Structures are given as structure tokens and as C-alpha cells.
Coordinates of N, CA and C in Angstrom, one line a residue:
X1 N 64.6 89.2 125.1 CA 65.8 88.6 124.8 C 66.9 89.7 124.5
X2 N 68.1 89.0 124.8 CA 69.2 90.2 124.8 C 70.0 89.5 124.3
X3 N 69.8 89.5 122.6 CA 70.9 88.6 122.2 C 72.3 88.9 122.2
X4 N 73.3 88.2 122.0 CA 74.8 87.8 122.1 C 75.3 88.8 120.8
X5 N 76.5 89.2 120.6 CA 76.8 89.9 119.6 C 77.4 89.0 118.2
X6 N 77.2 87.6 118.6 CA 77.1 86.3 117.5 C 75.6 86.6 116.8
X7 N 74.7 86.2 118.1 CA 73.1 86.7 117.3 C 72.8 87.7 116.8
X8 N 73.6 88.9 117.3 CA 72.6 90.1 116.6 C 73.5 90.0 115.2
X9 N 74.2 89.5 115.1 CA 74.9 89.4 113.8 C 74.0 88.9 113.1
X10 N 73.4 87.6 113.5 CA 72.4 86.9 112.6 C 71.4 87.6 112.1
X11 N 70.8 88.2 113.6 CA 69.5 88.6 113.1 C 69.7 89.7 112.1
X12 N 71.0 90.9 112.2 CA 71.1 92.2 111.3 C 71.5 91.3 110.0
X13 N 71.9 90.2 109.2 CA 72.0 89.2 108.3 C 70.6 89.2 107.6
X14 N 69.7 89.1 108.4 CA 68.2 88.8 107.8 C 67.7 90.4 107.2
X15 N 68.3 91.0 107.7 CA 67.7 92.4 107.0 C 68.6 93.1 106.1
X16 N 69.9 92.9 106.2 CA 70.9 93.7 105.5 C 71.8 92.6 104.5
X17 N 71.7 92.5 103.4 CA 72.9 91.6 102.6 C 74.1 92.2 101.9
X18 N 73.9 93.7 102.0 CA 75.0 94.4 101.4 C 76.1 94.5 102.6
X19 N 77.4 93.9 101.5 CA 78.6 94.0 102.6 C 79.1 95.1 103.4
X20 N 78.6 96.5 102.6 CA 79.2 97.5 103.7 C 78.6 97.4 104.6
X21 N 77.4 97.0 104.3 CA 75.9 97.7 105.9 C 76.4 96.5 106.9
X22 N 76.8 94.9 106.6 CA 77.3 94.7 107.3 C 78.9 94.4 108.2
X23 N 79.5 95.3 107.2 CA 80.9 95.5 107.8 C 80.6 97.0 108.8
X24 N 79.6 97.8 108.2 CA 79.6 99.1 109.5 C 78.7 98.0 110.6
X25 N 78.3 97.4 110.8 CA 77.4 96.9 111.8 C 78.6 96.1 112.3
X26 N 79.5 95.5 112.1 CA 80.9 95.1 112.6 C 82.0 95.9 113.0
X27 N 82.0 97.2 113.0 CA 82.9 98.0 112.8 C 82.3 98.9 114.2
X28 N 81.2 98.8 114.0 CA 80.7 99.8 115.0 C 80.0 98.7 116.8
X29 N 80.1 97.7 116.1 CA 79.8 97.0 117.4 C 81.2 96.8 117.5
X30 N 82.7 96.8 117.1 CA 84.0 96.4 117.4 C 84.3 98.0 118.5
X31 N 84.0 98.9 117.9 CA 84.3 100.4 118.8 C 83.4 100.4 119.9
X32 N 82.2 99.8 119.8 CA 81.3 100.1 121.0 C 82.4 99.2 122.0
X33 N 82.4 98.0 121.5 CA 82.7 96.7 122.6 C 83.9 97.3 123.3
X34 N 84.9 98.4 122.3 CA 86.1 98.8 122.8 C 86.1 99.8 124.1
X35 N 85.3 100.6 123.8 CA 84.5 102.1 124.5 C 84.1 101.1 126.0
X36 N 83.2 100.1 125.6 CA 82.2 99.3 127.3 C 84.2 99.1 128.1
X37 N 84.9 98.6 127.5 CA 86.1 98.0 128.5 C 86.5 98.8 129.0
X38 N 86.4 100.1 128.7 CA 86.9 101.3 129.3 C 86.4 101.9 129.9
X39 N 84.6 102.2 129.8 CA 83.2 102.5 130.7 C 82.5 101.8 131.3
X40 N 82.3 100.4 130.8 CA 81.7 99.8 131.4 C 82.1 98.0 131.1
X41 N 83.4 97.8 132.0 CA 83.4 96.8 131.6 C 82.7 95.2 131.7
X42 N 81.7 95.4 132.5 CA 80.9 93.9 132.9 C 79.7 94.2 131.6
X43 N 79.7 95.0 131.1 CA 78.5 95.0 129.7 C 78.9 95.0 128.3
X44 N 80.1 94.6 128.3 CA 81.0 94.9 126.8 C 79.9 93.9 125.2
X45 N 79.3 92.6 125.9 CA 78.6 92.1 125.1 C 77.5 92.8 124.6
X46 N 76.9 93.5 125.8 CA 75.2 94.4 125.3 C 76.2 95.5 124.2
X47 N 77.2 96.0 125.1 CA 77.2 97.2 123.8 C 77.8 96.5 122.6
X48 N 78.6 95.6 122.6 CA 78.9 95.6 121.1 C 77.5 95.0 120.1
X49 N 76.6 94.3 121.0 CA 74.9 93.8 120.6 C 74.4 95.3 120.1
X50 N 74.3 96.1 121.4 CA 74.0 97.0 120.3 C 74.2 97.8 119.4
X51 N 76.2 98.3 119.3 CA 76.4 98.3 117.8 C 76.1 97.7 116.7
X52 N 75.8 96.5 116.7 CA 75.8 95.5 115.7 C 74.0 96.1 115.1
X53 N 73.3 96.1 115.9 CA 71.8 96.1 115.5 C 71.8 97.5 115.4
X54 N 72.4 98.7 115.5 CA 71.9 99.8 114.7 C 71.1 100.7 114.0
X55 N 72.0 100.1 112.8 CA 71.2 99.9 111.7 C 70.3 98.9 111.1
X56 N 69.8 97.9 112.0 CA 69.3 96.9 111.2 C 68.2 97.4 110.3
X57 N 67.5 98.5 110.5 CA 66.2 98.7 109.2 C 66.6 99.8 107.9
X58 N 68.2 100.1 108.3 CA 68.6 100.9 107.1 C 68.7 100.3 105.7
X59 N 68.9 99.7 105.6 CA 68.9 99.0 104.2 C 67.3 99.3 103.6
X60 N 66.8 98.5 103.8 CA 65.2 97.9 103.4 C 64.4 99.0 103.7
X61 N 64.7 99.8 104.8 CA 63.8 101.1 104.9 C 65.0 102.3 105.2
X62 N 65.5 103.1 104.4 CA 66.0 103.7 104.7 C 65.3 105.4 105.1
X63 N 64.1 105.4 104.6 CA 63.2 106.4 105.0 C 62.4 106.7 106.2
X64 N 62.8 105.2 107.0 CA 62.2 104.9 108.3 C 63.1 104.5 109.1
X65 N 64.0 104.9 108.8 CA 65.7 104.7 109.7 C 65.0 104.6 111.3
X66 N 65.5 104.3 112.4 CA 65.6 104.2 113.5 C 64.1 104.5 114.2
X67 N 62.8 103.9 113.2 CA 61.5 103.7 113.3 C 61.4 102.6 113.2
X68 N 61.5 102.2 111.8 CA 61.1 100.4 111.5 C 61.6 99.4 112.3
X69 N 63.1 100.2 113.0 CA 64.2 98.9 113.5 C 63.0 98.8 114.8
X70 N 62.1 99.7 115.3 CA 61.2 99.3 116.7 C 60.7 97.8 115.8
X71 N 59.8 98.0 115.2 CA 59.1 96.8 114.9 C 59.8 95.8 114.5
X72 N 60.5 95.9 113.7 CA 61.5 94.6 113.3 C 62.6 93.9 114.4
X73 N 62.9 94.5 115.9 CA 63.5 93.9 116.8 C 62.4 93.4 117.7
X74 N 61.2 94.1 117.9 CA 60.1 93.2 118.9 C 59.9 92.3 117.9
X75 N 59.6 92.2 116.5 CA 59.5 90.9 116.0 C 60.6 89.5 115.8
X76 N 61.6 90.2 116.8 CA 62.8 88.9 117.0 C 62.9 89.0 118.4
X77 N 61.8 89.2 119.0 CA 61.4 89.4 120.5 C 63.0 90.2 121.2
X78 N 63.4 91.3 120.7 CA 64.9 91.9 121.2 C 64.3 92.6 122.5
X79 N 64.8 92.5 123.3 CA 64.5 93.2 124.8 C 64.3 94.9 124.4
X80 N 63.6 96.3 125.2 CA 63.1 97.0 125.0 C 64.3 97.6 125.2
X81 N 65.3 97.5 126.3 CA 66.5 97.9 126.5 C 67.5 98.1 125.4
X82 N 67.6 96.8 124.2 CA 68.4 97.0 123.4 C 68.3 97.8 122.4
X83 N 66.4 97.7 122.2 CA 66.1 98.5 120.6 C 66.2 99.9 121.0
X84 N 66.2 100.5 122.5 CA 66.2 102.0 122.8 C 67.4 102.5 122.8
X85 N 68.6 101.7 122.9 CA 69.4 102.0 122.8 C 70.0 102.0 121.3
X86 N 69.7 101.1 121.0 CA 70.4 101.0 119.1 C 69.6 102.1 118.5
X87 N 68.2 102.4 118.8 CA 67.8 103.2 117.7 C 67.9 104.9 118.5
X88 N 68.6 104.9 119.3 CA 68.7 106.7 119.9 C 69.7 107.4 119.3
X89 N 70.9 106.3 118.3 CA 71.8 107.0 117.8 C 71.2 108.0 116.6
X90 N 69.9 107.6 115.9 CA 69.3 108.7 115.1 C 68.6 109.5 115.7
X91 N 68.9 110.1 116.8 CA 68.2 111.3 117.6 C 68.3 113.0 116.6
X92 N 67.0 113.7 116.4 CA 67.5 114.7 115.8 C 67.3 114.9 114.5
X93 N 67.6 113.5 114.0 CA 68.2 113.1 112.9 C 67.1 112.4 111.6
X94 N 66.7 111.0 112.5 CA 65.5 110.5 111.8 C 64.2 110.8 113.3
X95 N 63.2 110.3 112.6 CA 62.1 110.0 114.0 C 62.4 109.3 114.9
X96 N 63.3 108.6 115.3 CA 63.3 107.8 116.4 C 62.9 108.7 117.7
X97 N 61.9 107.9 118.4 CA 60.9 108.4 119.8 C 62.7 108.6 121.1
X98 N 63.6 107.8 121.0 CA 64.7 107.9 121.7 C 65.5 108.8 122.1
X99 N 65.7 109.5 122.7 CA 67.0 110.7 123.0 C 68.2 109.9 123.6
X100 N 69.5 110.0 123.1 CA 70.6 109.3 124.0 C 70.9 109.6 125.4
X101 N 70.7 108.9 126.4 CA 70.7 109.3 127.9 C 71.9 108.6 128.4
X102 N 72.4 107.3 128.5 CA 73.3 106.9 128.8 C 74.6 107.2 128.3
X103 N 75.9 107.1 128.8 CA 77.5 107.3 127.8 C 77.0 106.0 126.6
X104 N 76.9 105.0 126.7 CA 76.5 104.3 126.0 C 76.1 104.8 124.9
X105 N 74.8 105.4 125.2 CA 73.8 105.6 123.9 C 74.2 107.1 123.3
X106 N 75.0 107.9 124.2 CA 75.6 109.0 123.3 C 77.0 108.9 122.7
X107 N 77.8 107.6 123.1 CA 79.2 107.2 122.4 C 78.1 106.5 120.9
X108 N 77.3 106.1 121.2 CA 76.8 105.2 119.7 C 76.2 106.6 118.6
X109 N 75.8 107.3 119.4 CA 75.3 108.9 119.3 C 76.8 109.1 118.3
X110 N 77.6 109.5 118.9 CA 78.8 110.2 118.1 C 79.5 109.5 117.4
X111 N 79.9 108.1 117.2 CA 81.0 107.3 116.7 C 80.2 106.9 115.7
X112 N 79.1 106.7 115.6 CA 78.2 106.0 114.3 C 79.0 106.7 112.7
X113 N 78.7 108.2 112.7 CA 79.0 108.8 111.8 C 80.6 108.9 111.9
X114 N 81.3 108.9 112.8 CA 82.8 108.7 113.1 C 83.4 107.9 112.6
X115 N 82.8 106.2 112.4 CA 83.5 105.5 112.0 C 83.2 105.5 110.8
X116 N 82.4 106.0 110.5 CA 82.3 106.2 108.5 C 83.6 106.9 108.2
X117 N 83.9 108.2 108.7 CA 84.8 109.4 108.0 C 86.1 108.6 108.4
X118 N 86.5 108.0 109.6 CA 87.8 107.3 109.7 C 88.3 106.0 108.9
X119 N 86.9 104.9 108.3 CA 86.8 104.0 107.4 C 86.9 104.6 106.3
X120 N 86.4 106.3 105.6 CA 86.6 106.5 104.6 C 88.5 107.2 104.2
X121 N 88.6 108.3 105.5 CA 89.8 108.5 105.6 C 91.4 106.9 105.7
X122 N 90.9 105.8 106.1 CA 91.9 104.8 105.9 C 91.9 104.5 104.5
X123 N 90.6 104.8 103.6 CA 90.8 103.6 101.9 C 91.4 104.7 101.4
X124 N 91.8 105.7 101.9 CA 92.6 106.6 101.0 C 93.9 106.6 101.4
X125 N 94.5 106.2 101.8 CA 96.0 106.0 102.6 C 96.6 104.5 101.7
X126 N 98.1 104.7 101.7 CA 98.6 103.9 100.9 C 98.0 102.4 101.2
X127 N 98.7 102.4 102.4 CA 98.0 101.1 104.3 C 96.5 100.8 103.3
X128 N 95.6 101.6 103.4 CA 94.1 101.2 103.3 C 93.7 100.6 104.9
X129 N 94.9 101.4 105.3 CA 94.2 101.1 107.0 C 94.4 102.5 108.0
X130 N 93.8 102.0 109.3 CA 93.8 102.8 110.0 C 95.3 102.8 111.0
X131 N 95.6 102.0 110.8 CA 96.7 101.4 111.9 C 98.0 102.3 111.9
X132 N 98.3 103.1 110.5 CA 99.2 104.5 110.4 C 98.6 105.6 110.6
X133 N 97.3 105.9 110.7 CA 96.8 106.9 111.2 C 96.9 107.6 112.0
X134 N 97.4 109.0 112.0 CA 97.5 109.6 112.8 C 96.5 110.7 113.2
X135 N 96.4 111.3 114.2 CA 95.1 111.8 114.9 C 95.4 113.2 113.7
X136 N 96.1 113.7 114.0 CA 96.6 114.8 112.9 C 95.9 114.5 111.2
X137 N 96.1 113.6 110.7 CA 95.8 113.3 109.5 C 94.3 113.5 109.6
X138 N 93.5 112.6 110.6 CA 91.7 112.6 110.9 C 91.3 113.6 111.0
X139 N 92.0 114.8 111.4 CA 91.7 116.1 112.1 C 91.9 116.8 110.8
X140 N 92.7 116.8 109.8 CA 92.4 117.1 108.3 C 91.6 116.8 107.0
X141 N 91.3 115.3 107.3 CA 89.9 114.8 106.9 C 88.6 115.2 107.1
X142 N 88.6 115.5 108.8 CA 87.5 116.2 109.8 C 86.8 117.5 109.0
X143 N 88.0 118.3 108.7 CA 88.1 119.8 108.6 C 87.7 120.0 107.2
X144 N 87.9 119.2 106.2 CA 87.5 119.3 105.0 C 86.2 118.7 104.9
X145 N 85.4 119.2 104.7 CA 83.8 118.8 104.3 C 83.4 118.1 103.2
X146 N 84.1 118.4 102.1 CA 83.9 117.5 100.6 C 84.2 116.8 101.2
X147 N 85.5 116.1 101.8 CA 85.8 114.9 102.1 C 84.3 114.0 103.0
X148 N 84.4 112.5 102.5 CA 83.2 112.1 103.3 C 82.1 112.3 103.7
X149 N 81.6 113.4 102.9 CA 80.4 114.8 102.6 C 79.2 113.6 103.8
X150 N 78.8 112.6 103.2 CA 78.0 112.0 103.7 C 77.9 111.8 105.1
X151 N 79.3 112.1 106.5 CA 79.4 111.4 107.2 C 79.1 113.0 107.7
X152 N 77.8 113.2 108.6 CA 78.2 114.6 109.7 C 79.0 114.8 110.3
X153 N 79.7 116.2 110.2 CA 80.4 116.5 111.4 C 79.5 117.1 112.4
X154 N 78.4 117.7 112.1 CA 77.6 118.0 113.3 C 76.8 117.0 114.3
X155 N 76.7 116.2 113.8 CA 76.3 114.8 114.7 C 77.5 114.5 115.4
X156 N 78.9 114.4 114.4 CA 79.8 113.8 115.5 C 80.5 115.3 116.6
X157 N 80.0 116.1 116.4 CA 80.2 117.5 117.4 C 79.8 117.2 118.2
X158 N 78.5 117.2 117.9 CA 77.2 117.1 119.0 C 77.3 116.1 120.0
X159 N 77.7 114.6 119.2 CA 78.2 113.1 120.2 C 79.5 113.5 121.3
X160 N 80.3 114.4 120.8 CA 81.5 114.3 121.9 C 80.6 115.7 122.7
X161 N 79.9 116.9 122.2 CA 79.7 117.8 123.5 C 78.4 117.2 124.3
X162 N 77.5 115.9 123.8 CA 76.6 115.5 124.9 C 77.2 114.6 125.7
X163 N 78.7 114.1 125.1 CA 79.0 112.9 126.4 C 80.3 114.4 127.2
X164 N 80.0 115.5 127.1 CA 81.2 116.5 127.7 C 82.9 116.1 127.7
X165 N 83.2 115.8 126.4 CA 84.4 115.6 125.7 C 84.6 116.9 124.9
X166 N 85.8 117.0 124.4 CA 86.6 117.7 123.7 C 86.9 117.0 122.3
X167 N 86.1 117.6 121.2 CA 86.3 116.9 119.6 C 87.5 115.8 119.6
X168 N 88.5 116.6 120.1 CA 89.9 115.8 119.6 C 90.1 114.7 120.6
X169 N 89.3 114.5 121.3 CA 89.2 113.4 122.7 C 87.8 111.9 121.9
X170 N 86.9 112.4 121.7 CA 86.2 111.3 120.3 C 87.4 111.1 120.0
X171 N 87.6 111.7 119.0 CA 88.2 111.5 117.0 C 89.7 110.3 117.9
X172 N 90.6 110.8 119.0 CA 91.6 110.2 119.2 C 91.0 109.0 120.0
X173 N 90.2 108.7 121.1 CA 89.7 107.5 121.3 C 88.7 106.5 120.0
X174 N 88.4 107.4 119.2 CA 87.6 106.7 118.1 C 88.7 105.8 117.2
X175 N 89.4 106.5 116.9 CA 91.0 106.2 116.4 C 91.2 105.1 117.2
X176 N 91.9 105.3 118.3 CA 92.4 103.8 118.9 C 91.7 103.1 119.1
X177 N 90.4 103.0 118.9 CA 89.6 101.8 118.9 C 89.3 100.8 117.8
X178 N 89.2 102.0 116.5 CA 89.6 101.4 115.4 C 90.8 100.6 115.3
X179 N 91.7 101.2 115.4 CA 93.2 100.1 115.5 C 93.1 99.1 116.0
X180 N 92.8 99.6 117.2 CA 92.6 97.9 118.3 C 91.6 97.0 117.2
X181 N 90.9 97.4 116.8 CA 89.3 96.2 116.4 C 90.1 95.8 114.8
X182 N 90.9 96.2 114.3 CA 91.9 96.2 112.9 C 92.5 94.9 113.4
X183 N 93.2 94.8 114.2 CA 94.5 94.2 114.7 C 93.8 92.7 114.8
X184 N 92.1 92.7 115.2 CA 91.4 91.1 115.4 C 91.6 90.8 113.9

């Protein structure tokens, strides 16, 4: 099965109760869906499905990040397609058996940690949004490392040089995508 990005809502609901875990599983299936209109527009549903599912085993296992989510999507019978793709964004990173091969799975590769540092760079702005953001301001956030310590900049390097982008080519499509997904 290749659920709908309504379903995988549900199903990432069964494993995650905390509101951030699922506002980034909304945030990040809103940038994927934005990214498919522009790459691939007849698949906008799979990808925002598989923003959404992610993270589903970070909460409950956070030690088994992009391991457990294998067993916990075959046990919601999720097609092999979706869980390889949701779980290759921790390439490197955690154990997931996955490398990102598709633009797909290496935009979920780089934006994952991207939209943390642009979510944490908006709650600091008068706005508390991203919608005055300017690429300039992200690219000062970017640059300072205490800032959003938690969020890699080397994963999100690595996401814009394996899809053969230019840093400031993410960070400013990452940006407008946010905006766009703000504005629903």
C-alpha cells in the first residue's frame, strides 16, 4: 500500500503524539510536495507520503531512527518503495540499510535537517514566520553554528552537493517552499 498523505498522517499519529514530531512530519511532507511540482509533478502525493512518514519511529525509538521505521511500516503493510525512501534520509547518519538514489530521496536527504534551522530561524524573528525571510538572513543563521546546534550543516551540505546544487540554491528553494506551505 502507498498510502495518501491524509493516511500517512494517521498512521505517523499512532507513533508520534508530540506536537513538534508532528508538525516536522507536516512541514516536511509540505516542502517535499512543493519540490515533486517542480520535479516531478504526477508524484506530488508519494512525495509529500513520504515526508510525512519520515520520522515515524523517532519518537518511541530514537536509538533506532531509520531502522525501526522498516518494521513499523511493513507492519501497516506500507509499500517497500515508500519505507526506502522515507528511511534513506538517515544515510550516514543512523543505520538505515538505504543510500539516497533518487532527487527525491536526496532533497528529503538535505531539507529534513533544513527545515529545522529555517523553522528555528522564523521563532526568532518579530513575524515568528518565515514569510519575511530573507535568503540573506538564513545564510546568517546557516553560518553561525550555536545557532540551531542540533540541526547539521553537514548533512544539509552534503543534500545540496549529492543532488549537484549550490548551498545557496537548497537554502533559497528550501525558503520558498516554506513560504508557499506557510501561506495554506
Amino acid at each position: 500500500m502507498i498510502p495518501t498523505p491524509a493516511q500517512a498522517r494517521e498512521i505517523l499519529e499512532k507513533y508520534n503524539k508530540e506536537p513538534f514530531h508532528l508538525h516536522h512530519g507536516e512541514t516536511v511532507s509540505g516542502v517535499m510536495g512543493w519540490f515533486a511540482q517542480k520535479y516531478d509533478p504526477g508524484n506530488v502525493d508519494f512525495w509529500r507520503t513520504v515526508g510525512m512518514l519520515h520520522d515515524i519511529d523517532f519518537e518511541l525509538y530514537p536509538e533506532q531512527h531509520c531502522v525501526k521505521g522498516i518494521e513499523l511500516m511493513k507492519n501497516e503493510g506500507i509499500d517497500d518503495i515508500v519505507i526506502r525512501s522515507s528511511l534513506s534520509h538517515g544515510w550516514g547518519m543512523t543505520n538505515t540499510p538505504y543510500e539516497p538514489e533518487s532527487t527525491m530521496e536526496k532533497l528529503l536527504f538535505a531539507v529534513d535537517e533544513l527545515t529545522g534551522l529555517i523553522g528555528a530561524a522564523a521563532l526568532m524573528r518579530p513575524s515568528k514566520s518565515v514569510s519575511d525571510m530573507e535568503l540573506s538572513s538564513l545564510k546568517k543563521k546557516y553560518k553561525d553554528k550555536k545557532f540551531a546546534a542540533g540541526c547539521s550543516r553537514d548533512t544539509i551540505a552534503k543534500g545540496a552537493e549529492m543532488l549537484g546544487w549550490e548551498l545557496d540554491t537548497l537554502l533559497e528553494q528550501t525558503l520558498e517552499a516554506m513560504k508557499a506551505i506557510e501561506k495554506r
